Coordinates of C-alpha atoms in Angstrom, one line a residue:
M575 CA 157.1 155.2 61.8
N576 CA 157.0 151.4 62.3
I577 CA 160.4 149.7 62.0
Q578 CA 160.4 146.0 61.8
K579 CA 163.8 144.5 62.9
L580 CA 164.8 141.6 60.8
S581 CA 168.1 141.2 62.7
P582 CA 170.1 143.4 65.1
R583 CA 171.8 145.0 62.1
L584 CA 168.8 145.2 59.7
G585 CA 165.4 146.9 59.9
I586 CA 162.7 147.7 57.3
C587 CA 159.9 150.2 57.2
G588 CA 157.4 152.0 55.0
Q589 CA 158.0 155.4 53.4
V590 CA 160.4 157.6 55.4
E591 CA 159.4 161.2 55.9
L592 CA 161.8 164.0 56.6
S593 CA 160.4 164.2 60.2
D594 CA 161.5 160.5 60.7
I595 CA 165.2 161.2 60.3
P596 CA 165.9 162.1 63.9
E597 CA 164.1 158.9 65.2
I598 CA 166.1 156.8 62.7
V599 CA 169.4 158.3 64.0
R600 CA 168.2 157.8 67.7
N601 CA 167.5 154.2 66.9
G602 CA 171.1 153.7 66.0
Y603 CA 170.9 153.2 62.2
H604 CA 174.0 154.1 60.2
L605 CA 172.7 153.5 56.6
L606 CA 169.3 154.4 55.1
V607 CA 168.5 152.5 51.9
C608 CA 165.7 153.6 49.7
N609 CA 164.1 150.8 47.7
R610 CA 161.2 153.0 46.4
P611 CA 161.5 154.6 43.0
D612 CA 161.0 158.4 42.9
D613 CA 157.6 159.6 41.7
E614 CA 155.9 156.3 42.4
E615 CA 153.0 158.2 44.2
R616 CA 151.9 161.8 44.4
G617 CA 153.3 163.6 47.5
Q618 CA 156.0 161.0 48.1
P619 CA 159.3 162.7 49.2
G620 CA 162.0 162.1 46.6
F621 CA 165.2 160.3 47.5
A622 CA 167.4 163.4 47.0
E623 CA 165.3 165.3 49.6
I624 CA 165.5 162.4 52.1
A625 CA 169.2 161.8 51.4
E626 CA 170.0 165.5 52.1
A627 CA 168.2 165.5 55.4
A628 CA 169.7 162.1 56.4
Q629 CA 173.2 163.0 55.5
S630 CA 172.9 166.3 57.4
A631 CA 172.0 164.2 60.5
G632 CA 175.1 162.0 59.9
L633 CA 173.2 159.1 58.3
A634 CA 174.6 157.5 55.2
T635 CA 172.2 156.8 52.3
L636 CA 171.9 154.5 49.3
Y637 CA 169.3 154.5 46.5
L638 CA 168.4 150.9 45.3
P639 CA 164.9 151.3 43.8
V640 CA 162.8 148.2 43.1
A641 CA 160.1 148.9 40.5
G642 CA 159.4 145.4 39.4
P643 CA 160.3 141.7 39.9
S644 CA 163.6 141.8 37.8
D645 CA 164.9 144.6 40.1
F646 CA 165.2 142.2 43.0
T647 CA 167.8 140.2 41.1
L648 CA 169.6 143.3 39.9
Q649 CA 169.7 145.1 43.2
A650 CA 170.3 142.1 45.6
P651 CA 174.1 142.1 45.1
A652 CA 174.3 145.9 46.0
M653 CA 172.0 145.4 48.9
A654 CA 174.1 142.5 50.2
E655 CA 177.3 144.6 49.9
A656 CA 175.7 147.5 51.7
M657 CA 174.6 145.3 54.6
R658 CA 178.0 143.7 54.7
T659 CA 180.0 146.9 54.7
A660 CA 177.8 149.4 56.6
S661 CA 179.4 150.8 59.7
G662 CA 176.4 149.9 61.7
P663 CA 172.7 148.9 61.4
V664 CA 170.9 149.4 58.1
L665 CA 167.3 150.6 57.7
A666 CA 165.7 149.9 54.3
Y667 CA 162.4 151.4 53.2
C668 CA 159.9 151.4 50.4
R669 CA 156.2 152.3 50.3
S670 CA 155.0 149.6 52.8
G671 CA 158.3 147.7 53.7
A672 CA 157.3 144.7 51.6
R673 CA 159.8 145.2 48.7
S674 CA 162.6 146.1 51.2
S675 CA 161.9 142.8 53.1
M676 CA 161.9 140.8 49.8
L677 CA 165.1 142.6 48.7
C678 CA 166.9 141.9 52.0
T679 CA 165.8 138.3 51.8
A680 CA 167.2 138.0 48.3
A681 CA 170.4 139.8 49.4
L682 CA 170.9 137.3 52.2
A683 CA 170.3 134.2 50.1
P684 CA 173.3 132.0 49.5

């Protein structure tokens, strides 16, 4: 797993696998945000499966899928709120990290 730190409290990465959860926790993240819609690609773990493993490891989760351009505007306020209120660092993921990066940028815009 390759985490790109956008700030001390915000990281992004590509698709999270169940086996990545311990590393995410070890890296100090408190909230895992999924920006990838379920069933986007064959074999992709669903959010419910990731959320169950993450929550069992003490990691909060949030599902803010971005399937198209209009979703950035729709999900940006919730992403901004999540980043503002999380008890610690936030890790957002999608297939490659690109949508998560764009959503976080939109969420931080004035």
